[in-house]
CSV table of C-alpha atoms in Angstrom, one decimal:
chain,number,residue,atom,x,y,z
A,1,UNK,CA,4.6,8.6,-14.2
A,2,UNK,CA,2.2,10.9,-12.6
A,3,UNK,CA,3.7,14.0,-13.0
A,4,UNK,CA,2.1,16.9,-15.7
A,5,UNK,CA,4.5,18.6,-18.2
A,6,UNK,CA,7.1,20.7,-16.2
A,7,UNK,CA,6.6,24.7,-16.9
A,8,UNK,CA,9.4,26.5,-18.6
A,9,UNK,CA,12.0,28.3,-17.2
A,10,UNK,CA,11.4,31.7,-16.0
A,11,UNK,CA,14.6,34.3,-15.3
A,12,UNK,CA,13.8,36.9,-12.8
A,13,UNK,CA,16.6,39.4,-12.2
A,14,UNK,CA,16.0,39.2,-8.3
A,15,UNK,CA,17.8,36.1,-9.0
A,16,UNK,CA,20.9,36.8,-10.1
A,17,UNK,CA,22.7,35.7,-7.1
A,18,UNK,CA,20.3,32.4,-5.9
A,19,UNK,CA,22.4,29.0,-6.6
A,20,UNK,CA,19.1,27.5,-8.1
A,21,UNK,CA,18.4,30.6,-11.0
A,22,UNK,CA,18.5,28.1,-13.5
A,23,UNK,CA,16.4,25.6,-11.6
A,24,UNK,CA,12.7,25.4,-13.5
A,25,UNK,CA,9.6,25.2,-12.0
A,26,UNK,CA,9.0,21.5,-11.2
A,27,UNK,CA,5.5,19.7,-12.6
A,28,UNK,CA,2.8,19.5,-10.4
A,29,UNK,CA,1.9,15.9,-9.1
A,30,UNK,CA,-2.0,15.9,-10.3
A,31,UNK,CA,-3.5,13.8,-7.7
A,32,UNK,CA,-2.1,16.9,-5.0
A,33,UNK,CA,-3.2,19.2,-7.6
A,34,UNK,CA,-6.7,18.4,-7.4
A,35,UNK,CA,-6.7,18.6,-3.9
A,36,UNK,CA,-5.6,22.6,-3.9
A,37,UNK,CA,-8.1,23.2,-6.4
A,38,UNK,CA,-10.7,21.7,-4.3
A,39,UNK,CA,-9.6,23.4,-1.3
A,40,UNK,CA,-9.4,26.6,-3.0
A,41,UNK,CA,-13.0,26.3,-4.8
A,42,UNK,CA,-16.0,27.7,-3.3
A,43,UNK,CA,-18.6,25.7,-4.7
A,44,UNK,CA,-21.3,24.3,-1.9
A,45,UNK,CA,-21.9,21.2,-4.8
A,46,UNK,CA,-17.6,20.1,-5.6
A,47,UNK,CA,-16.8,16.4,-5.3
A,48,UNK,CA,-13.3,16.1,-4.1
A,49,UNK,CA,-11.7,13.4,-6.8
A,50,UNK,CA,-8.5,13.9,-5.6
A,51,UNK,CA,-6.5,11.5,-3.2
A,52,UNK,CA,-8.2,8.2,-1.4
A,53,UNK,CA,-9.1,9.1,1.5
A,54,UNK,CA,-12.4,7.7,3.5
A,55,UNK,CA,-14.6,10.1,4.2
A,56,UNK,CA,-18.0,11.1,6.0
A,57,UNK,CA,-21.2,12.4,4.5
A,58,UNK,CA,-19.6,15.8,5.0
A,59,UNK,CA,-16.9,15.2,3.4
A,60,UNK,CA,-14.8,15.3,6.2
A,61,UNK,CA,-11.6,12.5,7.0
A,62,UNK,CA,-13.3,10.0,8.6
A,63,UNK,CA,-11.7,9.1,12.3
A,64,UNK,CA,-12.6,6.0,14.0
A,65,UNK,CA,-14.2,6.0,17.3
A,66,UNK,CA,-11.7,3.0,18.4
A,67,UNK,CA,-8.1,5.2,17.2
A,68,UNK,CA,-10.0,8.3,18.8
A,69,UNK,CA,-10.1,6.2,22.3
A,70,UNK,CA,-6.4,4.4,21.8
A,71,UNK,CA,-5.2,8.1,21.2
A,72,UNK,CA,-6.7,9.3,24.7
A,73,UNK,CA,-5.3,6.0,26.8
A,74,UNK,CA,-1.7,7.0,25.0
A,75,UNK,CA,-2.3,10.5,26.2
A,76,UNK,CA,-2.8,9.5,29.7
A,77,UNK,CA,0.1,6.7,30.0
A,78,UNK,CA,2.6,8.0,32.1
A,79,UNK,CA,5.2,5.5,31.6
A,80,UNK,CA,5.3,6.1,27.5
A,81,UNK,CA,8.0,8.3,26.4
A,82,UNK,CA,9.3,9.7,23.5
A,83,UNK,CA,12.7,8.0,22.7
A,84,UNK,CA,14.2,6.9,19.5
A,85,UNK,CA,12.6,3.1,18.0
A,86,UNK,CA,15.2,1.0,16.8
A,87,UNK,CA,15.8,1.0,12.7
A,88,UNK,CA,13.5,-1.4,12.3
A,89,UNK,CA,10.8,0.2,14.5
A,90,UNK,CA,8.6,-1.3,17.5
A,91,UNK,CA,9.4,-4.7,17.5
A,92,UNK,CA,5.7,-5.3,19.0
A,93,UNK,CA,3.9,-3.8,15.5
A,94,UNK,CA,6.1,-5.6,13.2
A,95,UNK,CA,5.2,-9.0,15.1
A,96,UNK,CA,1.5,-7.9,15.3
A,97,UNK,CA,1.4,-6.8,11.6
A,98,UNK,CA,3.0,-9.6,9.9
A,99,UNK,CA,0.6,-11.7,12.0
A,100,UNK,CA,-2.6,-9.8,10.7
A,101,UNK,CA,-1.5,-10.4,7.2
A,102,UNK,CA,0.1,-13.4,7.3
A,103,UNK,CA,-2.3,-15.0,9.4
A,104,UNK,CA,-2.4,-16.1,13.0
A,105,UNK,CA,-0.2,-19.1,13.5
A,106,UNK,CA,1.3,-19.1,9.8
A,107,UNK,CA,4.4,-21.3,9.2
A,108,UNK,CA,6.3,-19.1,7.9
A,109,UNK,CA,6.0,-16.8,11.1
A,110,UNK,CA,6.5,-19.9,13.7
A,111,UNK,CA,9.5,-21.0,11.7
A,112,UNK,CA,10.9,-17.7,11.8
A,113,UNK,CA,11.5,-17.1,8.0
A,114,UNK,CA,10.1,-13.3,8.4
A,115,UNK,CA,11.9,-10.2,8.7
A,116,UNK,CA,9.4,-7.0,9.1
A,117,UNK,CA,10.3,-3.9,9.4
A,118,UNK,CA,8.2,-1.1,10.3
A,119,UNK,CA,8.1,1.8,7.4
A,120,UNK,CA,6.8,5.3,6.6
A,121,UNK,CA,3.1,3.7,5.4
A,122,UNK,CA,2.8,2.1,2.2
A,123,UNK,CA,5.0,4.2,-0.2
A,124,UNK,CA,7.7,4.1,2.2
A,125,UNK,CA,7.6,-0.1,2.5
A,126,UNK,CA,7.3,-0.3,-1.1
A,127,UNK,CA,10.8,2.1,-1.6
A,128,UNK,CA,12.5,0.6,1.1
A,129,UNK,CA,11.6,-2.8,-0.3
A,130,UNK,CA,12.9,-1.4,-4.2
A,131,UNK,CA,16.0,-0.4,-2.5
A,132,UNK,CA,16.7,-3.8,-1.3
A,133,UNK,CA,15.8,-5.4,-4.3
A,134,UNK,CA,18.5,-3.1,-6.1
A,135,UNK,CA,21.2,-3.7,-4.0
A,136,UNK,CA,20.8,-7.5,-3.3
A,137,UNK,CA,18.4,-8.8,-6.1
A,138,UNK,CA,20.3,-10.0,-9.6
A,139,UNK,CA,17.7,-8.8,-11.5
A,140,UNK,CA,16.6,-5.6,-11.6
A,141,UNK,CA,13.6,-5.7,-13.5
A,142,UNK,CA,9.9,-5.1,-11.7
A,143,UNK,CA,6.6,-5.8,-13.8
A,144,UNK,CA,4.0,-3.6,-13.0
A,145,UNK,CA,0.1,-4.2,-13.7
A,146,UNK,CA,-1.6,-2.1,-16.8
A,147,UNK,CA,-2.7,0.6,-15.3
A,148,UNK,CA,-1.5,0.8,-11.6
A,149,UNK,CA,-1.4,3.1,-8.4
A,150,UNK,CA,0.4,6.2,-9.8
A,151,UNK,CA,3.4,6.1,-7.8
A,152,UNK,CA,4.4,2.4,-8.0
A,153,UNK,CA,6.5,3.6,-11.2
A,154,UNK,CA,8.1,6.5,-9.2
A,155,UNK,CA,8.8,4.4,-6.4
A,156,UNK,CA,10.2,1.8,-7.9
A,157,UNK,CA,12.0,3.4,-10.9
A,158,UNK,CA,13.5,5.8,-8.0
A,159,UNK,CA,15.6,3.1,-6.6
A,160,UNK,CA,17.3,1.8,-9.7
A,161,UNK,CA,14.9,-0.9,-11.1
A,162,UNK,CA,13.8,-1.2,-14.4
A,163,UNK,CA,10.1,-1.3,-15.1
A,164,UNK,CA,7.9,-2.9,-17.4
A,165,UNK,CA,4.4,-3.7,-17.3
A,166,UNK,CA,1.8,-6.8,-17.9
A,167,UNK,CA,-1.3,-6.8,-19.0
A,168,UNK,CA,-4.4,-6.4,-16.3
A,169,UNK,CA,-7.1,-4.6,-17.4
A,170,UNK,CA,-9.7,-5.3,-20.2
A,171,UNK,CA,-11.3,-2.0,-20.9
A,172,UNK,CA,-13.9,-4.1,-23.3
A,173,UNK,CA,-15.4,-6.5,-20.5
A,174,UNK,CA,-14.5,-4.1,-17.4
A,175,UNK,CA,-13.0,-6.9,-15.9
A,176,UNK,CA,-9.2,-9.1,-15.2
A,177,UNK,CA,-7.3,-9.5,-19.5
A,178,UNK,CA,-6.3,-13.2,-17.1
A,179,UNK,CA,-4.9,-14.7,-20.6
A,180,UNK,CA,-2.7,-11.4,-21.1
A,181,UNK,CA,-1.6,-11.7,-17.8
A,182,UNK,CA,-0.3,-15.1,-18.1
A,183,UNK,CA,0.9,-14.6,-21.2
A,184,UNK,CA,3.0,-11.8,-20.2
A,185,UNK,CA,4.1,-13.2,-17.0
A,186,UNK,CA,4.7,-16.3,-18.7
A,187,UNK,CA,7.3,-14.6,-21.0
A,188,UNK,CA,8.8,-12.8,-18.5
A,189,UNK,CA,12.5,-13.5,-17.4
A,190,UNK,CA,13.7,-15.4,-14.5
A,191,UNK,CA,14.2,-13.6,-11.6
A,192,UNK,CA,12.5,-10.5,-12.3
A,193,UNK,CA,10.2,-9.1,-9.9
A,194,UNK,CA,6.8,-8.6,-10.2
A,195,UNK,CA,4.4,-6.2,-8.3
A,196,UNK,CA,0.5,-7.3,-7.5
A,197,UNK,CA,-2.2,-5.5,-5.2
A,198,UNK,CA,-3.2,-7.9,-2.7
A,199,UNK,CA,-6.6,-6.9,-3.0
A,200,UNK,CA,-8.9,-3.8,-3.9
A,201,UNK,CA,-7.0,-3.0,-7.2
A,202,UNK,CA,-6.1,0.7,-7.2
A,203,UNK,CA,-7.3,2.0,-9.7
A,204,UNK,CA,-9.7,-1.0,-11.3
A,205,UNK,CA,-11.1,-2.1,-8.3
A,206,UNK,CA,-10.6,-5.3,-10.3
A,207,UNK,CA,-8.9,-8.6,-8.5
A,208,UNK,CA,-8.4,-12.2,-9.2
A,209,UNK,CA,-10.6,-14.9,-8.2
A,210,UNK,CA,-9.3,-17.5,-5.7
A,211,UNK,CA,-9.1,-20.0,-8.4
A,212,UNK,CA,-6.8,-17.3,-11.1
A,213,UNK,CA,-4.4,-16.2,-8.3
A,214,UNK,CA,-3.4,-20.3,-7.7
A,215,UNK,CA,-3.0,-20.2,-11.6
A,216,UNK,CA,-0.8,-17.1,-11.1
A,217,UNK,CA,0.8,-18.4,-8.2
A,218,UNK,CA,1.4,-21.7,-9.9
A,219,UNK,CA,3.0,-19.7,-13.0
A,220,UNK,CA,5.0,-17.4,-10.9
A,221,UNK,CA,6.9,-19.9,-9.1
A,222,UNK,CA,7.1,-22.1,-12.3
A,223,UNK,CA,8.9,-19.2,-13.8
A,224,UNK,CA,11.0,-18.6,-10.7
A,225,UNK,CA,9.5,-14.4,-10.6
A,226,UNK,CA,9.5,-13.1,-7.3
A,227,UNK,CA,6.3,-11.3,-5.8
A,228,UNK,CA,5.8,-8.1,-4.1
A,229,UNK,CA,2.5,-7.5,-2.9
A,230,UNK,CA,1.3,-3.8,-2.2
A,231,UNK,CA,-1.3,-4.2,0.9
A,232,UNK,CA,-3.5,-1.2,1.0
A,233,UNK,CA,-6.9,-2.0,2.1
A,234,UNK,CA,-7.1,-5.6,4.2
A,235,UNK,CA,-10.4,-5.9,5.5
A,236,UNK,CA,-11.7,-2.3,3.4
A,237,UNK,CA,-12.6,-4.3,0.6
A,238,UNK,CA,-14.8,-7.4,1.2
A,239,UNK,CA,-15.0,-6.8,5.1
A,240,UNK,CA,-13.2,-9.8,5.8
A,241,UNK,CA,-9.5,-9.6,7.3
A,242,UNK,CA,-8.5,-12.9,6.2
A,243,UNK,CA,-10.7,-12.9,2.9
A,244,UNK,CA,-8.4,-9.9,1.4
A,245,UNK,CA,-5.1,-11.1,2.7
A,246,UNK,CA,-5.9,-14.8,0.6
A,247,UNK,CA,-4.2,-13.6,-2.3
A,248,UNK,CA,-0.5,-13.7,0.0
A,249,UNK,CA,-1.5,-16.4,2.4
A,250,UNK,CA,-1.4,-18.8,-0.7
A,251,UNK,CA,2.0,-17.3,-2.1
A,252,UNK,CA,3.4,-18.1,1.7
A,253,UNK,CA,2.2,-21.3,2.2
A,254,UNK,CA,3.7,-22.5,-0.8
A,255,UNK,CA,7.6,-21.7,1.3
A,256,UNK,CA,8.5,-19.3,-1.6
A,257,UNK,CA,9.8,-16.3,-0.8
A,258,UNK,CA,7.8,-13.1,-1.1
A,259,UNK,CA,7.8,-9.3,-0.1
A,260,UNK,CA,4.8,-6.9,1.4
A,261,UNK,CA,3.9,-3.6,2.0
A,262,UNK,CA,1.3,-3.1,4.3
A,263,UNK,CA,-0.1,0.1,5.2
A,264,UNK,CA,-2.7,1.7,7.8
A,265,UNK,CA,-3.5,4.3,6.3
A,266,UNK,CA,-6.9,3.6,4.6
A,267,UNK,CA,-7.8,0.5,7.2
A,268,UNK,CA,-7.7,2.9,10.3
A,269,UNK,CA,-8.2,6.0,9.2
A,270,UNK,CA,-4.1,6.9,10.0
A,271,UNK,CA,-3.4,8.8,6.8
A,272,UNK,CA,-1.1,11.5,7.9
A,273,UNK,CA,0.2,9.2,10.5
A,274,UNK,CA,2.3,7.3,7.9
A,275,UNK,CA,2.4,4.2,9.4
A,276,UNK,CA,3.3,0.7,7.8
A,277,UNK,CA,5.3,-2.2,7.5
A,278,UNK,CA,7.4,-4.7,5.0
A,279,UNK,CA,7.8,-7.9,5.3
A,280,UNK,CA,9.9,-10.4,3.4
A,281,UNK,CA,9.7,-14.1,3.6
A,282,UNK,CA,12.5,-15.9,3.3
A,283,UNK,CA,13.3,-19.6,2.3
A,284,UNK,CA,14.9,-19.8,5.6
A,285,UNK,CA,15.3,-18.0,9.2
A,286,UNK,CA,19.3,-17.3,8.8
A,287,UNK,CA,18.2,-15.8,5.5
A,288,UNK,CA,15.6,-14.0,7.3
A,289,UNK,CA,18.3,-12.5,9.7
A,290,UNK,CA,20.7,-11.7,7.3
A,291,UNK,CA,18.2,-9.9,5.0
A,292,UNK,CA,16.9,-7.9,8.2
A,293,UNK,CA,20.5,-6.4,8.3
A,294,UNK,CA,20.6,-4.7,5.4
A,295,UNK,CA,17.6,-3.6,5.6
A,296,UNK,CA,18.8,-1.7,8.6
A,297,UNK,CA,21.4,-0.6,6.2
A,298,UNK,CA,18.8,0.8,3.7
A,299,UNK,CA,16.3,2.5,6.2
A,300,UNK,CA,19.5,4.4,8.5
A,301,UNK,CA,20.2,7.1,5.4
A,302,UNK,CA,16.8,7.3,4.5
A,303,UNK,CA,14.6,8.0,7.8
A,304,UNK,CA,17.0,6.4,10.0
A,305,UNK,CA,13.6,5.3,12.6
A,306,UNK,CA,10.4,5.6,12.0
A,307,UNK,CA,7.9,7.5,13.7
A,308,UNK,CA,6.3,6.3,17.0
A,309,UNK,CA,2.9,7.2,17.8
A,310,UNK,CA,1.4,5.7,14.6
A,311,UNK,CA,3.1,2.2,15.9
A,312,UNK,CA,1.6,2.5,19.4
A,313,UNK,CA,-1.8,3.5,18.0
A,314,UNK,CA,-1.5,0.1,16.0
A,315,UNK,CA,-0.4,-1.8,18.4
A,316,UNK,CA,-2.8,-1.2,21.1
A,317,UNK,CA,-5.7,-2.2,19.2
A,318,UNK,CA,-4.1,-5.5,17.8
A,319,UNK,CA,-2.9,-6.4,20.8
A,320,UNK,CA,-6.2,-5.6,22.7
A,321,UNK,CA,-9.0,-8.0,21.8
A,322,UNK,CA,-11.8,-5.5,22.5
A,323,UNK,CA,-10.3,-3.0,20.8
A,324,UNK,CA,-9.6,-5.1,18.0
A,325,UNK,CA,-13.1,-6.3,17.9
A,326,UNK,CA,-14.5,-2.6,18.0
A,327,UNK,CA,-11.8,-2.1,15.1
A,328,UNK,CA,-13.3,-5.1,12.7
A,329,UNK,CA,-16.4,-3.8,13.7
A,330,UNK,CA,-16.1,-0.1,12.4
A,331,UNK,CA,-13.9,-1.7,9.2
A,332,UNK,CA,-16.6,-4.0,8.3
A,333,UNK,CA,-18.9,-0.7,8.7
A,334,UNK,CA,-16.6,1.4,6.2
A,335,UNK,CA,-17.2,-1.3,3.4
A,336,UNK,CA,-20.3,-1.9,3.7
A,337,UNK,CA,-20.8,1.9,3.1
A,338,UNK,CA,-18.3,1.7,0.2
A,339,UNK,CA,-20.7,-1.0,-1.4
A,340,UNK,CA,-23.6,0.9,-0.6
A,341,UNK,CA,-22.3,4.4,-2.5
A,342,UNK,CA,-21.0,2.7,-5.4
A,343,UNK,CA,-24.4,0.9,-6.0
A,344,UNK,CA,-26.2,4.3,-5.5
A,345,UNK,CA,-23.4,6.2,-8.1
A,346,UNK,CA,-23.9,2.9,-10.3
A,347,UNK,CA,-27.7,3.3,-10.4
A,348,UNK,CA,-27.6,6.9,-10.4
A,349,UNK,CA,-25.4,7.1,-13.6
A,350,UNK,CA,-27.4,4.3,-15.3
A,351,UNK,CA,-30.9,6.4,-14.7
A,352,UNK,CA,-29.3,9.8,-16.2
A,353,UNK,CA,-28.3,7.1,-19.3
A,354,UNK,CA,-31.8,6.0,-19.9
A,355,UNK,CA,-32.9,9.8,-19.5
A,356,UNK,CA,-31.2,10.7,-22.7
């Protein structure tokens, strides 16, 4: 979990008469930590190492020209309105989503064995997907990659399931422990659920070659495990679109069944916007409709609909093949920066080594 040691319980006699006097001050969540401590240091030399967010050489939140100009046409439509999306959000996005990640013309998409749903960004897809999985699924068990994103366990624990963890990381070669993973996949019970990063492996930075994920996708089905793929960073990563979305193209083209969170956040710059998606593909499309109502069942207490301008600020560019060209464009941009500054940290830190 990535929550510190919660403080001790302080009694202050103003209150005597509050419900919560026996409440204790809650942990702090580190990665939010960091960022108040930046904010409130005045050093002109920090380095914010706080939350993932892309930034410019100022160290400002990076906005991209292409959402900049979608934002001013939605500002000047005078036929869009404000009124309530459906549960499962603007029918348009979800098509458009599962398309980008799925791939244009997929199977599973023309044979209508996907349901997505549009959610709060990433963390919200990935609990609304949990919550499904511990209503519906028989077993309640989720492996989780050693180490993962910090919040995977919160998220997923939150919603009932029980976690355990497989082997990922080698901290002697810096690179993918592949045997440990299929051993530890290869153990693990039928049925359970297992969680990968589709790409851009938070926080490793380490992924699969094409060749290991059809050796994990090979065991995975053998085994019967289900696979729910957290999509954080499609085309951040490698530049390509299609390139970091491989990893689920070959689980769906197999006709297994599979969930995925997709987010925006990092991929258009749409952090505070909070908008993403979940799909689930099914074995077939009256499985597809009947999982797409409960669904509605689990979103209605939690948000009840999600947020609209987020969707429309998707939707325009994916639907727009200018705009989605001037998107790819400014994405393929971001990476290559990304590239750049961690060969200039890499050499950097390797120089002060050979200093000493």
């Amino acid at each position: 979990m990535e929550y510190l040691k919660p403080r001790e319980a302080t009694r202050n006699d103003a209150d005597g008469d509050s419900l919560f006097h026996n409440v204790p001050r809650a942990p702090d969540i580190p990665v939010y930590a960091t960022t108040v401590a930046y904010n409130k240091d005045p050093s002109p030399n920090k380095l914010h190492l706080g939350i993932g967010v892309y930034r410019t050489e100022e160290g400002k939140c990076h906005a991209l020209d292409v959402v900049r100009k979608v934002e001013q046409m939605l500002a000047n439509d005078l036929f869009a309105d404000k009124d309530y999306l459906p549960i499962t959000g603007m029918a348009e996005f979800n098509k458009l989503s599962a398309e980008l990640i799925f791939g244009f013309g997929s199977p599973a998409i023309k044979e209508n064995r996907v349901t997505t749903v549009q959610c709060v960004s990433g963390c919200g897809s990935l609990r609304v997907g949990a919550e499904l999985l511990a209503k519906h699924d028989g077993h309640h068990v989720v492996y989780l990659p050693e180490p993962t994103y910090g919040n995977h366990p919160n998220l997923l624990s939150a919603a009932g399931l029980s976690l355990k963890t497989y082997r990922y990381y080698d901290p002697k070669t810096h690179g993918l422990d592949f045997q440990g993973l299929l051993e530890d996949l290869g153990t693990a019970s039928t049925g359970a659920i297992v969680l990968f990063q589709a790409s851009g492996h938070n926080p490793t930075g380490v992924d699969p070659t094409r060749q290991q994920w059809e050796q994990i996708r090979q065991l995975v089905r053998l085994r019967g495990l289900l696979p729910f793929f957290d999509c954080a960073y499609q085309g951040l990563v490698s530049g390509s679109l299609d390139a970091d979305a491989q990893s689920i193209r070959m689980f769906v083209c197999d006709s297994g069944e599979c969930l995925v969170a997709q987010s925006y956040s990092k991929t258009m710059g749409l952090y505070g916007e909070r908008i993403g998606s979940l799909s689930i593909v099914c074995k077939t499309a009256d499985v597809a409709r009947r999982v797409e109502s409960h669904l509605k069942l689990v979103i209605r207490p939690f948000y009840s609909n999600p947020p609209i301008h987020g969707a429309a600020i998707v939707t325009a560019i994916l639907k727009d093949r200018d705009l989605y060209n001037e998107w790819t464009t400014e994405l393929k941009a971001m990476s290559d920066r990304l590239a750049k500054v961690r060969q200039q940290l890499y050499s950097a830190l390797c120089s002060r080594e050979n200093r000493k």
